[in-house]
Amino acid sequence: MLRNIKTASNNVMNIASRVKFPEKFKGTFLEKWSNYWKNLFIDYRQALQDLRSDIQDEPRKALIWTTTLASIYALAKNNPTELDFQDNLKRITNEVALVSEDCRNKASIEHLRHIDMSYNQGVIHYRNLGIASIMYTSELNESCDLYKIQCSYLKPAFYTFPSRIIDVGFMGRWWNIYIKTANYDVNE
């Protein structure tokens, strides 16, 4: 594959060197535009040739970089969204509703009620961090216009943020709701 890149770039350069602009286009926008694209192609061809030589010189390093980039891409592609969280929450809530109240796990029910209450109050928020996502709560709704939400001295401190995180989404799953509701039908 790397040889094909080199031969293809050489073929394109041979064609580009044979094509000449007519005299009436010399010094015009078209000549400048073609020179720009030709120089850009030369730069990228040189970068690919350098990449090829680096891969041949240090194959372990290239393997590590390739694996790391592929892993980051896979994690970002499987990062759950807020819609996934809501879908998961509704599915689990419907499953819990089918279980008798005597059999329900109280910790699971309290967690589901806290999430529902946060949604009803409008204080739950979603953040996408690239390879992971978080759901967290704030003290007041964003549409609230009280003095408490406008005053910078009354805003929550940064170190209290971990206690306000409801769930962390990673590798296609919301983990806290999965762990807390795994045994929703087992009453202690």
Short mmCIF file of C-alpha atoms in Angstrom, two decimals:
data_model
loop_
_atom_site.label_atom_id
_atom_site.label_comp_id
_atom_site.label_asym_id
_atom_site.label_seq_id
_atom_site.Cartn_x
_atom_site.Cartn_y
_atom_site.Cartn_z
CA MET A 1 0.00 0.00 0.00
CA LEU A 2 2.81 2.40 0.86
CA ARG A 3 4.45 1.72 -2.51
CA ASN A 4 1.18 2.52 -4.26
CA ILE A 5 1.10 5.92 -2.58
CA LYS A 6 4.56 6.72 -3.88
CA THR A 7 3.87 5.56 -7.45
CA ALA A 8 0.51 7.34 -7.60
CA SER A 9 2.03 10.60 -6.40
CA ASN A 10 4.85 10.31 -8.96
CA ASN A 11 2.33 9.69 -11.76
CA VAL A 12 0.30 12.76 -10.76
CA MET A 13 3.47 14.89 -10.63
CA ASN A 14 4.49 13.71 -14.12
CA ILE A 15 1.09 14.70 -15.48
CA ALA A 16 1.20 18.06 -13.66
CA SER A 17 4.63 18.87 -15.08
CA ARG A 18 3.44 18.17 -18.66
CA VAL A 19 0.34 20.38 -18.42
CA LYS A 20 1.13 24.01 -19.31
CA PHE A 21 -1.11 27.04 -19.07
CA PRO A 22 -1.77 29.06 -22.23
CA GLU A 23 -0.18 32.51 -22.35
CA LYS A 24 -3.47 34.31 -21.80
CA PHE A 25 -3.84 32.64 -18.35
CA LYS A 26 -0.31 33.47 -17.11
CA GLY A 27 -0.35 35.65 -13.99
CA THR A 28 -4.12 35.32 -13.53
CA PHE A 29 -6.20 33.90 -10.75
CA LEU A 30 -6.37 30.48 -12.47
CA GLU A 31 -2.58 30.10 -12.55
CA LYS A 32 -2.27 31.11 -8.89
CA TRP A 33 -5.06 28.70 -7.97
CA SER A 34 -3.41 25.80 -9.83
CA ASN A 35 -0.03 26.60 -8.27
CA TYR A 36 -1.63 26.57 -4.82
CA TRP A 37 -3.11 23.10 -5.36
CA LYS A 38 0.10 21.81 -6.92
CA ASN A 39 2.18 22.99 -3.95
CA LEU A 40 -0.37 21.60 -1.52
CA PHE A 41 -0.16 18.23 -3.25
CA ILE A 42 3.65 18.32 -3.09
CA ASP A 43 3.51 19.04 0.66
CA TYR A 44 1.13 16.18 1.35
CA ARG A 45 3.14 13.82 -0.84
CA GLN A 46 6.27 14.67 1.16
CA ALA A 47 4.39 14.16 4.45
CA LEU A 48 3.19 10.71 3.31
CA GLN A 49 6.71 9.76 2.23
CA ASP A 50 8.04 10.84 5.65
CA LEU A 51 5.29 8.82 7.31
CA ARG A 52 6.23 5.79 5.26
CA SER A 53 9.90 6.05 6.24
CA ASP A 54 8.97 6.57 9.92
CA ILE A 55 6.76 3.47 9.88
CA GLN A 56 9.56 1.41 8.35
CA ASP A 57 12.15 2.75 10.82
CA GLU A 58 10.08 2.27 13.99
CA PRO A 59 7.27 -0.26 13.49
CA ARG A 60 6.56 -0.65 17.24
CA LYS A 61 5.99 3.04 17.71
CA ALA A 62 3.73 3.09 14.65
CA LEU A 63 1.74 0.14 16.02
CA ILE A 64 1.28 1.87 19.38
CA TRP A 65 0.14 5.11 17.74
CA THR A 66 -2.24 3.28 15.41
CA THR A 67 -3.72 1.26 18.26
CA THR A 68 -4.15 4.36 20.42
CA LEU A 69 -5.85 6.34 17.67
CA ALA A 70 -8.12 3.41 16.76
CA SER A 71 -9.09 2.97 20.43
CA ILE A 72 -9.91 6.66 20.83
CA TYR A 73 -11.97 6.57 17.66
CA ALA A 74 -13.87 3.48 18.83
CA LEU A 75 -14.56 5.02 22.25
CA ALA A 76 -15.77 8.27 20.69
CA LYS A 77 -17.98 6.37 18.25
CA ASN A 78 -19.58 4.35 21.12
CA ASN A 79 -19.98 7.33 23.46
CA PRO A 80 -23.57 7.28 24.82
CA THR A 81 -25.82 10.32 24.36
CA GLU A 82 -28.47 11.91 26.53
CA LEU A 83 -31.10 10.18 24.42
CA ASP A 84 -29.48 6.84 25.31
CA PHE A 85 -29.66 7.80 28.99
CA GLN A 86 -33.34 8.70 28.77
CA ASP A 87 -34.10 5.53 26.83
CA ASN A 88 -32.26 3.42 29.40
CA LEU A 89 -34.03 5.22 32.26
CA LYS A 90 -37.48 4.63 30.73
CA ARG A 91 -36.71 0.99 30.02
CA ILE A 92 -35.54 0.32 33.58
CA THR A 93 -38.44 2.27 35.08
CA ASN A 94 -40.89 0.18 33.06
CA GLU A 95 -39.19 -3.04 34.18
CA VAL A 96 -39.29 -1.94 37.83
CA ALA A 97 -42.99 -1.09 37.53
CA LEU A 98 -43.70 -4.74 36.68
CA VAL A 99 -42.15 -5.95 39.96
CA SER A 100 -44.15 -6.05 43.17
CA GLU A 101 -43.36 -3.33 45.71
CA ASP A 102 -42.43 -5.97 48.29
CA CYS A 103 -39.68 -7.30 46.02
CA ARG A 104 -38.15 -3.98 44.87
CA ASN A 105 -34.70 -2.90 45.97
CA LYS A 106 -35.03 0.34 47.91
CA ALA A 107 -31.66 1.77 46.81
CA SER A 108 -32.54 1.25 43.14
CA ILE A 109 -35.94 2.86 43.58
CA GLU A 110 -34.46 5.87 45.39
CA HIS A 111 -31.90 6.37 42.62
CA LEU A 112 -34.60 6.24 39.93
CA ARG A 113 -36.78 8.66 41.89
CA HIS A 114 -33.87 11.08 42.30
CA ILE A 115 -33.27 11.05 38.53
CA ASP A 116 -36.98 11.53 37.79
CA MET A 117 -37.19 14.39 40.29
CA SER A 118 -34.12 16.03 38.71
CA TYR A 119 -35.71 15.80 35.25
CA ASN A 120 -38.99 17.23 36.57
CA GLN A 121 -37.17 20.18 38.16
CA GLY A 122 -35.05 20.72 35.05
CA VAL A 123 -31.75 20.60 36.92
CA ILE A 124 -30.18 17.63 35.12
CA HIS A 125 -27.57 18.35 32.44
CA TYR A 126 -25.56 16.36 29.88
CA ARG A 127 -21.95 16.92 28.83
CA ASN A 128 -20.10 15.10 26.07
CA LEU A 129 -16.39 14.77 26.85
CA GLY A 130 -15.41 13.04 23.60
CA ILE A 131 -14.71 9.50 24.78
CA ALA A 132 -17.05 9.69 27.79
CA SER A 133 -20.22 11.53 28.83
CA ILE A 134 -21.56 12.70 32.16
CA MET A 135 -24.99 13.51 33.52
CA TYR A 136 -24.94 15.95 36.44
CA THR A 137 -27.30 18.15 38.39
CA SER A 138 -27.21 21.84 39.18
CA GLU A 139 -28.86 23.59 42.10
CA LEU A 140 -31.42 25.56 40.11
CA ASN A 141 -33.09 25.40 36.73
CA GLU A 142 -31.46 27.47 33.97
CA SER A 143 -34.71 29.34 33.35
CA CYS A 144 -34.82 30.42 37.00
CA ASP A 145 -34.14 34.14 37.44
CA LEU A 146 -33.47 34.31 41.16
CA TYR A 147 -30.60 36.26 42.68
CA LYS A 148 -28.99 33.00 43.79
CA ILE A 149 -28.34 31.90 40.21
CA GLN A 150 -26.93 35.28 39.13
CA CYS A 151 -24.60 35.96 42.06
CA SER A 152 -21.12 34.55 41.51
CA TYR A 153 -20.52 34.22 45.26
CA LEU A 154 -23.47 31.86 45.70
CA LYS A 155 -22.57 29.52 42.84
CA PRO A 156 -21.47 26.03 43.89
CA ALA A 157 -17.76 25.49 44.40
CA PHE A 158 -15.77 23.53 41.86
CA TYR A 159 -14.82 20.81 44.36
CA THR A 160 -18.50 19.92 44.91
CA PHE A 161 -18.92 18.88 41.27
CA PRO A 162 -18.11 15.15 41.81
CA SER A 163 -20.98 14.89 44.32
CA ARG A 164 -23.41 16.28 41.71
CA ILE A 165 -22.56 13.70 39.02
CA ILE A 166 -25.48 11.34 38.50
CA ASP A 167 -24.02 9.06 35.85
CA VAL A 168 -20.98 8.46 33.66
CA GLY A 169 -21.37 7.09 30.17
CA PHE A 170 -18.46 5.14 28.72
CA MET A 171 -18.13 2.39 26.10
CA GLY A 172 -21.78 2.58 25.09
CA ARG A 173 -23.24 2.22 28.58
CA TRP A 174 -24.35 4.46 31.43
CA TRP A 175 -22.52 2.81 34.29
CA ASN A 176 -24.05 4.22 37.49
CA ILE A 177 -27.63 3.43 36.53
CA TYR A 178 -26.49 -0.01 35.37
CA ILE A 179 -24.75 -0.77 38.68
CA LYS A 180 -27.44 0.68 40.95
CA THR A 181 -30.34 -1.03 39.18
CA ALA A 182 -28.71 -4.39 38.44
CA ASN A 183 -30.64 -6.06 41.28
CA TYR A 184 -33.77 -3.89 41.27
CA ASP A 185 -35.95 -6.94 42.02
CA VAL A 186 -33.99 -8.10 45.08
CA ASN A 187 -35.19 -6.62 48.35
CA GLU A 188 -32.74 -6.78 51.23
#
